Short mmCIF file of C-alpha atoms in Angstrom, two decimals:
data_model
loop_
_atom_site.label_atom_id
_atom_site.label_comp_id
_atom_site.label_asym_id
_atom_site.label_seq_id
_atom_site.Cartn_x
_atom_site.Cartn_y
_atom_site.Cartn_z
CA MET A 20 100.67 133.75 97.69
CA PHE A 21 97.65 132.19 97.06
CA ASP A 22 95.57 129.50 98.71
CA ARG A 23 96.73 125.90 98.06
CA SER A 24 93.47 123.95 96.45
CA ARG A 25 93.64 120.97 99.18
CA LYS A 26 91.33 118.37 96.36
CA GLY A 27 93.61 117.98 93.66
CA GLU A 28 91.15 116.20 91.78
CA ARG A 29 91.22 117.78 88.51
CA ALA A 30 94.76 117.48 86.70
CA LEU A 31 96.34 118.91 83.72
CA LEU A 32 99.33 117.72 82.79
CA LEU A 33 102.86 118.75 81.57
CA GLN A 34 104.33 116.45 78.95
CA ALA A 35 107.92 118.16 78.17
CA GLN A 36 109.94 116.69 74.89
CA PRO A 37 112.92 116.89 73.05
CA PRO A 38 112.25 118.62 69.24
CA GLY A 39 111.72 116.22 67.39
CA GLN A 40 110.52 113.47 69.63
CA HIS A 41 106.78 112.40 70.33
CA ASP A 42 105.95 109.35 72.54
CA PRO A 43 102.35 109.05 72.94
CA ALA A 44 102.77 105.55 75.11
CA LEU A 45 104.90 108.36 77.89
CA LEU A 46 101.78 110.78 78.40
CA GLU A 47 99.65 107.62 78.56
CA GLU A 48 101.58 105.78 80.81
CA PHE A 49 101.58 109.59 83.10
CA ALA A 50 98.11 109.31 82.65
CA GLU A 51 97.50 106.84 84.31
CA LEU A 52 99.73 107.64 87.18
CA ALA A 53 97.57 110.34 87.43
CA ARG A 54 94.88 108.02 87.93
CA SER A 55 96.85 105.95 90.26
CA ALA A 56 96.79 108.38 92.68
CA GLY A 57 93.09 109.74 92.90
CA ALA A 58 93.61 112.41 90.02
CA GLY A 59 91.08 112.84 87.30
CA VAL A 60 92.87 114.55 83.76
CA VAL A 61 90.91 117.17 82.21
CA GLY A 62 94.02 119.04 79.89
CA THR A 63 97.19 117.91 78.69
CA LEU A 64 99.76 120.46 77.16
CA ALA A 65 102.61 119.16 75.25
CA ALA A 66 106.22 121.27 75.36
CA ARG A 67 108.98 120.85 73.21
CA LEU A 68 111.80 121.64 75.22
CA ASP A 69 115.27 121.46 74.35
CA ARG A 70 116.93 122.05 77.67
CA PRO A 71 115.24 122.84 80.92
CA ASN A 72 114.44 126.19 81.37
CA PRO A 73 115.83 127.23 85.32
CA ARG A 74 113.51 128.91 86.46
CA TYR A 75 110.02 127.52 84.62
CA PHE A 76 111.05 123.84 83.34
CA VAL A 77 109.61 125.17 80.53
CA GLY A 78 109.99 128.54 77.95
CA THR A 79 107.71 131.87 79.59
CA GLY A 80 105.58 131.52 75.95
CA LYS A 81 105.02 127.86 77.12
CA ALA A 82 104.89 128.70 81.36
CA GLU A 83 101.90 131.25 79.79
CA GLU A 84 99.83 128.75 77.65
CA LEU A 85 99.91 126.57 80.96
CA ARG A 86 98.21 129.07 83.09
CA GLU A 87 95.79 130.50 80.83
CA LEU A 88 94.56 126.29 79.62
CA LYS A 89 95.10 125.97 84.00
CA ASN A 90 92.80 128.98 84.19
CA ALA A 91 90.17 127.49 81.01
CA LEU A 92 89.66 123.96 82.59
CA ASP A 93 89.26 125.34 86.06
CA ALA A 94 92.02 122.93 86.54
CA ASP A 95 93.16 123.42 90.69
CA LEU A 96 96.32 120.44 89.88
CA ILE A 97 99.42 120.71 87.67
CA LEU A 98 101.40 117.56 87.71
CA VAL A 99 104.66 117.74 85.17
CA ASN A 100 106.74 114.40 83.50
CA HIS A 101 110.03 115.76 85.31
CA ALA A 102 111.64 116.20 87.81
CA LEU A 103 111.47 119.93 88.62
CA SER A 104 114.09 121.80 91.01
CA PRO A 105 112.65 123.57 93.85
CA VAL A 106 112.66 126.97 92.13
CA GLN A 107 110.94 125.38 89.33
CA GLU A 108 108.31 124.14 91.00
CA ARG A 109 107.93 127.79 93.51
CA ASN A 110 107.79 129.31 90.24
CA LEU A 111 105.40 127.81 88.05
CA GLU A 112 102.97 127.35 91.33
CA LYS A 113 103.69 131.27 91.97
CA LEU A 114 102.72 131.62 88.19
CA THR A 115 99.44 129.54 87.40
CA GLU A 116 98.39 130.22 91.34
CA CYS A 117 97.72 126.08 91.70
CA ARG A 118 99.51 123.38 92.98
CA VAL A 119 102.13 122.41 90.76
CA VAL A 120 103.78 118.28 91.35
CA ASP A 121 106.37 116.54 89.77
CA ARG A 122 106.83 113.13 88.63
CA THR A 123 108.86 112.12 91.32
CA GLY A 124 106.77 113.90 93.90
CA LEU A 125 103.18 111.89 92.34
CA ILE A 126 105.13 108.79 92.20
CA LEU A 127 105.86 109.21 96.11
CA ASP A 128 101.82 110.55 96.65
CA ILE A 129 100.61 107.08 95.09
CA PHE A 130 103.05 104.70 96.99
CA ALA A 131 102.09 106.79 100.47
CA GLN A 132 98.52 105.58 99.80
CA ARG A 133 99.08 102.13 99.01
CA ALA A 134 101.82 101.09 101.84
CA ARG A 135 100.51 98.71 104.21
CA SER A 136 103.16 97.28 106.39
CA HIS A 137 104.54 98.63 109.08
CA ASP A 138 107.46 98.93 107.51
CA GLY A 139 106.66 99.89 103.97
CA LYS A 140 104.87 103.45 105.50
CA LEU A 141 108.35 104.20 107.64
CA GLN A 142 110.22 104.41 103.67
CA VAL A 143 107.37 106.37 101.67
CA GLU A 144 107.89 108.42 104.75
CA LEU A 145 111.40 108.66 104.46
CA ALA A 146 111.41 109.19 100.94
CA GLN A 147 109.40 111.79 101.31
CA LEU A 148 110.69 113.45 104.13
CA LYS A 149 114.38 113.81 101.77
CA HIS A 150 112.18 115.35 98.70
CA MET A 151 110.29 118.12 100.97
CA SER A 152 113.20 118.87 102.51
CA THR A 153 114.59 120.76 99.67
CA ARG A 154 111.01 122.01 99.56
CA LEU A 155 111.13 123.93 102.37
CA VAL A 156 110.09 127.87 101.73
CA ARG A 157 109.37 130.44 103.73
CA GLY A 158 106.26 130.78 105.07
CA TRP A 159 106.32 131.98 108.40
CA THR A 160 106.81 135.87 107.46
CA HIS A 161 105.22 137.19 110.90
CA LEU A 162 107.88 135.11 112.51
CA GLU A 163 110.56 136.89 110.63
CA ARG A 164 112.71 135.62 114.15
CA GLN A 165 112.84 134.08 117.49
CA ARG A 166 113.53 136.48 120.30
CA GLY A 167 114.48 135.62 123.74
CA GLY A 168 113.23 137.78 126.04
CA ALA A 169 115.59 137.44 129.05
CA ILE A 170 118.74 139.71 129.11
CA GLY A 171 121.35 138.31 127.15
CA LEU A 172 119.10 136.21 124.97
CA ARG A 173 117.82 139.27 122.94
CA GLY A 174 118.56 139.59 118.86
CA PRO A 175 118.26 137.57 115.41
CA GLY A 176 118.08 133.60 117.05
CA GLU A 177 116.13 130.81 114.51
CA THR A 178 113.72 131.55 111.80
CA GLN A 179 110.93 129.63 111.56
CA LEU A 180 112.22 128.09 108.15
CA GLU A 181 116.08 127.13 110.15
CA ILE A 182 114.18 124.91 112.59
CA ASP A 183 111.84 123.20 110.13
CA ARG A 184 114.19 122.24 108.60
CA ARG A 185 116.27 121.87 111.97
CA LEU A 186 112.77 119.35 112.58
CA LEU A 187 113.29 117.54 109.39
CA ALA A 188 116.58 116.37 109.79
CA ALA A 189 116.07 115.09 113.34
CA ARG A 190 112.68 113.05 112.06
CA VAL A 191 114.66 111.74 109.11
CA LYS A 192 117.41 110.30 111.58
CA GLN A 193 114.73 108.82 113.29
CA LEU A 194 113.35 106.99 110.46
CA GLN A 195 116.41 105.53 109.34
CA LYS A 196 117.07 104.63 112.80
CA ARG A 197 113.60 102.16 112.55
CA LEU A 198 114.73 101.16 108.86
CA ASP A 199 117.51 99.61 110.41
CA LYS A 200 115.70 97.25 112.95
CA VAL A 201 113.94 96.69 109.91
CA GLU A 202 116.29 96.02 107.97
CA VAL A 203 117.99 93.31 110.62
CA GLN A 204 114.86 91.82 111.07
CA ARG A 205 114.50 91.10 107.43
CA ASN A 206 117.90 89.72 107.21
CA GLN A 207 117.44 87.62 110.48
CA ALA A 208 113.77 85.81 108.36
CA ARG A 209 116.27 85.78 105.26
CA ARG A 210 118.91 83.58 106.88
CA SER A 211 116.16 81.57 108.70
CA ARG A 212 114.99 80.87 104.83
CA GLU A 213 118.52 80.48 104.15
CA ARG A 214 119.13 77.37 106.30
CA SER A 215 115.87 75.70 105.57
CA ALA A 216 117.85 75.79 102.97
CA LEU A 217 114.40 76.44 100.72
CA PRO A 218 115.22 78.55 97.73
CA VAL A 219 113.71 81.64 96.93
CA VAL A 220 112.09 83.00 93.30
CA ALA A 221 111.01 87.08 92.86
CA LEU A 222 108.57 88.49 90.72
CA VAL A 223 109.86 91.40 89.67
CA GLY A 224 108.45 93.35 86.54
CA TYR A 225 107.78 96.56 85.05
CA THR A 226 104.47 97.90 86.97
CA ASN A 227 100.62 96.43 85.82
CA ALA A 228 102.48 93.76 84.17
CA GLY A 229 100.56 91.49 86.33
CA LYS A 230 102.79 90.64 89.35
CA SER A 231 100.63 90.02 91.86
CA THR A 232 97.41 88.13 89.62
CA LEU A 233 100.60 85.45 88.71
CA PHE A 234 101.76 85.58 92.23
CA ASN A 235 98.29 84.44 92.58
CA ALA A 236 97.47 82.03 90.48
CA MET A 237 100.57 80.38 91.56
CA THR A 238 99.78 79.70 94.88
CA GLY A 239 96.21 80.76 95.57
CA ALA A 240 96.82 83.27 97.89
CA GLU A 241 94.68 86.61 98.25
CA VAL A 242 97.53 89.00 97.03
CA PHE A 243 95.59 92.51 96.28
CA ALA A 244 95.49 92.72 92.52
CA ALA A 245 93.93 95.56 90.17
CA ASP A 246 94.35 97.06 86.68
CA GLN A 247 96.22 100.16 87.65
CA LEU A 248 100.04 100.95 88.45
CA PHE A 249 101.77 100.03 91.47
CA ALA A 250 98.58 98.13 93.36
CA THR A 251 100.60 96.60 95.55
CA LEU A 252 104.00 98.00 97.21
CA ASP A 253 104.33 95.50 100.51
CA PRO A 254 106.57 92.28 99.70
CA THR A 255 104.20 88.76 100.11
CA LEU A 256 106.20 85.14 100.56
CA ARG A 257 104.49 82.07 100.03
CA ARG A 258 105.68 78.56 99.84
CA ILE A 259 105.35 76.44 96.79
CA ASP A 260 105.91 72.33 96.22
CA GLY A 261 105.78 69.68 94.01
CA LEU A 262 108.43 71.63 91.46
CA GLU A 263 111.24 69.20 89.98
CA CYS A 264 113.97 71.21 92.06
CA GLY A 265 111.82 70.79 95.65
CA PRO A 266 109.63 73.42 97.80
CA ILE A 267 110.19 76.80 96.71
CA VAL A 268 110.00 80.28 98.21
CA LEU A 269 107.73 82.92 95.81
CA ALA A 270 107.77 86.12 96.83
CA ASP A 271 105.92 89.43 95.54
CA THR A 272 107.89 92.46 95.07
CA VAL A 273 107.17 96.25 94.01
CA GLY A 274 106.80 97.11 89.85
CA PHE A 275 109.37 98.87 88.63
CA ILE A 276 108.27 102.05 86.25
CA ARG A 277 110.95 104.17 84.17
CA ASP A 278 112.69 106.85 86.11
CA LEU A 279 111.46 105.69 89.11
CA PRO A 280 112.86 108.04 91.91
CA HIS A 281 116.40 107.24 93.49
CA ASP A 282 115.48 108.43 97.12
CA LEU A 283 112.68 105.55 96.03
CA VAL A 284 114.86 103.01 95.32
CA ALA A 285 117.13 103.78 98.18
CA ALA A 286 114.41 104.00 100.35
CA PHE A 287 113.27 100.57 99.24
CA ARG A 288 116.62 98.63 99.04
CA SER A 289 115.74 96.51 102.58
CA THR A 290 111.74 95.73 100.32
CA LEU A 291 113.84 94.88 96.71
CA ALA A 292 116.29 92.49 99.15
CA GLU A 293 113.48 89.82 98.37
CA ALA A 294 114.65 90.17 94.80
CA ARG A 295 118.48 91.02 95.19
CA GLU A 296 118.73 87.89 97.74
CA ALA A 297 116.81 85.40 95.33
CA ASP A 298 117.75 82.28 93.25
CA LEU A 299 115.86 83.14 90.94
CA LEU A 300 114.03 85.94 88.35
CA LEU A 301 110.98 85.80 87.42
CA HIS A 302 110.89 88.90 84.92
CA VAL A 303 107.06 89.40 84.54
CA ILE A 304 106.31 90.96 81.20
CA ASP A 305 103.20 92.34 79.68
CA ALA A 306 102.77 90.60 76.70
CA SER A 307 100.07 92.68 75.03
CA ASP A 308 102.04 96.05 75.76
CA PRO A 309 103.42 97.58 72.58
CA GLU A 310 106.55 99.18 74.39
CA ARG A 311 107.06 96.10 76.05
CA ASP A 312 110.90 95.91 74.82
CA THR A 313 111.41 99.42 76.73
CA ARG A 314 109.75 98.14 79.46
CA ILE A 315 112.22 95.10 80.04
CA ALA A 316 114.99 97.78 79.05
CA ASP A 317 113.63 100.00 82.07
CA VAL A 318 113.41 96.80 84.76
CA GLU A 319 116.69 95.67 84.02
CA ARG A 320 117.87 99.44 84.20
CA VAL A 321 116.36 98.98 87.72
CA LEU A 322 117.47 95.48 88.25
CA ALA A 323 121.52 96.88 88.26
CA GLU A 324 120.85 99.88 90.66
CA ILE A 325 119.94 97.70 93.31
CA ASP A 326 122.96 94.73 92.27
CA ALA A 327 120.62 92.26 90.80
CA ALA A 328 121.51 92.03 87.27
CA ASP A 329 122.98 88.85 87.33
CA LEU A 330 120.83 86.72 88.98
CA PRO A 331 119.23 83.74 86.74
CA GLN A 332 116.35 84.87 85.11
CA VAL A 333 113.11 83.04 83.54
CA LEU A 334 111.21 85.67 80.73
CA VAL A 335 107.82 85.61 81.90
CA TYR A 336 105.21 86.76 79.10
CA ASN A 337 101.90 87.17 80.96
CA LYS A 338 98.07 88.84 79.44
CA ILE A 339 98.53 86.79 76.45
CA ASP A 340 94.85 86.49 76.86
CA ARG A 341 94.59 90.00 75.06
CA LEU A 342 97.01 88.77 72.18
CA GLU A 343 94.63 87.93 69.04
CA SER A 344 95.67 84.56 68.50
CA GLY A 345 96.54 83.03 72.51
CA VAL A 346 99.97 81.20 72.46
CA VAL A 347 101.72 78.69 75.25
CA ARG A 348 104.95 77.63 75.07
CA THR A 349 108.39 77.26 76.41
CA GLU A 350 111.66 77.89 74.88
CA GLN A 351 115.04 79.17 75.01
CA LEU A 352 115.82 81.27 71.94
CA ASP A 353 119.94 80.66 72.43
CA ARG A 354 121.29 78.22 74.63
CA ASP A 355 122.56 81.05 77.25
CA GLY A 356 120.17 82.67 77.03
CA PRO A 357 116.99 82.60 80.31
CA LEU A 358 113.93 80.67 79.03
CA ARG A 359 110.85 82.65 77.96
CA VAL A 360 107.52 81.01 78.97
CA TRP A 361 103.92 82.77 77.51
CA VAL A 362 100.94 82.15 80.13
CA SER A 363 97.87 84.47 81.38
CA ALA A 364 97.79 84.49 85.32
CA ARG A 365 94.03 85.51 84.98
CA ASP A 366 92.85 82.40 82.91
CA GLY A 367 95.19 80.33 84.37
CA ILE A 368 97.10 79.62 81.51
CA GLY A 369 100.59 78.36 80.54
CA LEU A 370 101.00 77.73 84.57
CA GLU A 371 102.23 74.59 84.60
CA SER A 372 105.04 75.18 81.72
CA LEU A 373 106.15 78.13 84.08
CA LEU A 374 106.38 75.92 87.39
CA ALA A 375 108.44 73.06 85.13
CA ALA A 376 110.53 76.10 83.95
CA VAL A 377 111.04 77.43 87.29
CA GLY A 378 111.67 73.87 88.28
CA GLN A 379 113.99 73.25 85.25
CA SER A 380 115.80 76.65 86.17
CA LEU A 381 116.83 75.48 90.07
CA ALA A 382 117.29 72.37 89.67
CA SER A 383 120.30 73.37 87.15
CA GLU A 384 121.87 76.50 89.61
CA ARG A 385 121.13 74.59 92.94
CA VAL A 386 123.09 71.50 94.05
CA HIS A 387 121.36 68.67 95.82
CA ARG A 388 123.25 65.43 96.73
CA VAL A 389 124.43 63.22 99.99
CA VAL A 390 127.21 63.00 100.46
CA ARG A 391 129.33 60.88 103.43
CA VAL A 392 131.88 63.18 105.30
CA PRO A 393 133.94 60.73 107.82
CA ALA A 394 134.26 62.49 110.80
CA VAL A 395 137.58 63.64 110.89
CA SER A 396 136.69 65.69 107.66
CA GLY A 397 134.84 68.09 110.39
CA ARG A 398 136.07 71.29 108.77
CA LEU A 399 134.33 70.64 105.35
CA ARG A 400 131.22 69.97 107.86
CA ALA A 401 131.67 73.34 109.83
CA ARG A 402 131.74 75.49 106.30
CA LEU A 403 128.95 73.88 104.68
CA HIS A 404 127.08 74.51 107.75
CA ALA A 405 128.56 78.30 107.78
CA LEU A 406 126.93 79.06 104.13
CA GLY A 407 123.43 77.62 105.12
CA ALA A 408 123.66 74.82 102.52
CA VAL A 409 123.28 71.98 105.03
CA ALA A 410 119.01 70.71 104.18
CA SER A 411 119.64 67.55 106.89
CA GLU A 412 122.60 65.44 107.98
CA GLN A 413 122.61 62.01 109.92
CA LEU A 414 125.53 60.97 112.09
CA ASP A 415 126.16 57.09 112.30
CA GLU A 416 130.01 55.27 113.40
CA ALA A 417 131.00 55.83 109.76
CA GLY A 418 130.95 60.06 110.09
CA TRP A 419 128.07 62.38 108.49
CA ALA A 420 125.61 61.64 105.74
CA ILE A 421 125.24 65.32 105.25
CA GLU A 422 122.28 66.32 102.31
CA ILE A 423 123.37 69.05 100.75
CA ASP A 424 120.57 71.68 98.70
CA ALA A 425 121.94 75.68 98.13
CA PRO A 426 122.74 77.27 94.80
CA ARG A 427 125.66 76.40 92.76
CA SER A 428 127.61 79.68 93.75
CA LEU A 429 127.37 79.43 97.17
CA ILE A 430 129.19 76.04 96.81
CA GLU A 431 131.21 76.42 93.88
CA PRO A 432 134.46 78.75 96.26
CA LEU A 433 134.72 75.34 98.28
CA PHE A 434 136.45 73.76 95.02
CA GLY A 435 139.29 75.36 96.65
CA MET A 436 139.83 74.18 100.09
CA PRO A 437 142.98 72.86 100.63
CA GLY A 438 144.24 68.79 102.30
CA GLY A 439 141.81 67.56 99.45
CA GLU A 440 138.89 68.25 100.43
CA GLY A 441 137.73 70.62 97.67
CA ASP A 442 138.36 68.81 95.16
CA TRP A 443 136.61 65.74 96.26
CA LEU A 444 133.73 67.88 96.87
CA LYS A 445 133.57 69.00 93.21
CA GLU A 446 134.09 65.60 92.15
CA ALA A 447 131.04 64.36 94.20
CA LEU A 448 129.26 66.76 93.30
CA LEU A 449 129.28 65.92 89.51
CA ALA A 450 129.09 62.58 89.80
CA PRO A 451 126.30 61.01 88.41
CA THR A 452 125.30 59.13 91.57
CA THR A 453 123.04 60.12 94.44
CA VAL A 454 125.71 59.32 97.27
CA ALA A 455 128.96 59.77 97.43
CA THR A 456 131.70 58.62 100.05
CA TYR A 457 134.70 60.91 101.29
CA ASN A 458 137.10 58.18 102.83
CA GLN A 459 140.62 60.67 103.06
CA SER A 460 142.24 58.80 100.37
CA GLY A 461 139.83 58.64 97.25
CA ILE A 462 135.80 58.48 96.39
CA SER A 463 133.65 55.88 96.36
CA ARG A 464 130.30 56.30 94.60
CA ALA A 465 127.17 54.23 96.32
#
């Protein structure tokens, strides 16, 4: 065994890629992850990898080269841009006499530094413990077995490793219960917003695309924003008024990254629910990034993992101030495709076009109409209330004047209601008039 350095400030990076593939962007992103964690990159080592070596991940010769380079650079930490098995990680540490952290462990460390809210810290700790559970090793050789001292209790007891695993499993169970309570509270807050009929617009995108800066520019908030990966983790909500579709709630969410650890996706499921339950997604893209098409695909994969791939989107190309010639425009390349808006959140360029695109998108995706329903049609009124689709209502002798404000996808299933109410509701909501009255014998408009 060896004494692990606890500093972790001088990092040597190991980047393995298949033969014939060389993508400098992968190494640059990994170096940025290392710097975001607080490490200083003192060197890099590239390795051609046909398939992972079960012992060292890389071949024996490359592992020896890694050890020599680590000694020459006086590095106290080796970061591997790939997920390692516990055996591979342990063997590399033994060979190099240096602490080894894989990509998953590095991202978990960054999340642990950046989480600020109570539930964010719980989510990170849960993901860390799940990752750690496969990496417990025998570190208590002087306590080979715990033995009972009384008659009938002598003999083999639990190893320290078994005790560690049991304690860790108990802590994971405790954290999961706490997070379940947090999710219940989030769902209650979300239902409250649904009852207030305010549409939710969520900012999503690759990490460091400028989501928090854009959030601040659109809302006047002071959310922490920095030119680093995963600058903010915890979701923030703000109300925006004055749009074509009425007031909205804007949500800033955690950034995505390629090969985001599955444990993190699972642990942050309640946080990412702000994106999954949104009415509209603003997909923020770094317009100056030469790899932006790849980044878009990476974000789409994570959205599919959290069941948000089918939500309507507006593509927001940010950081146009970094382009050779700034562009400010709103476009829709095909009739069924998403709107594209070009902005600079830092300089406040294109924000009016963005807000107009949000209003336009929500207006087409939401139903906002006043209908008059007689007192005898309480079933239709009850269904609308159950869905949280009623913004306001007034009761008079003729019945209810109900203001419906809800996503169109929420209302359309009601078109199948029996007794003519579903057909009437569909006709009323598609009518060009502002107020429609249901009188059981047909529809009259005012």
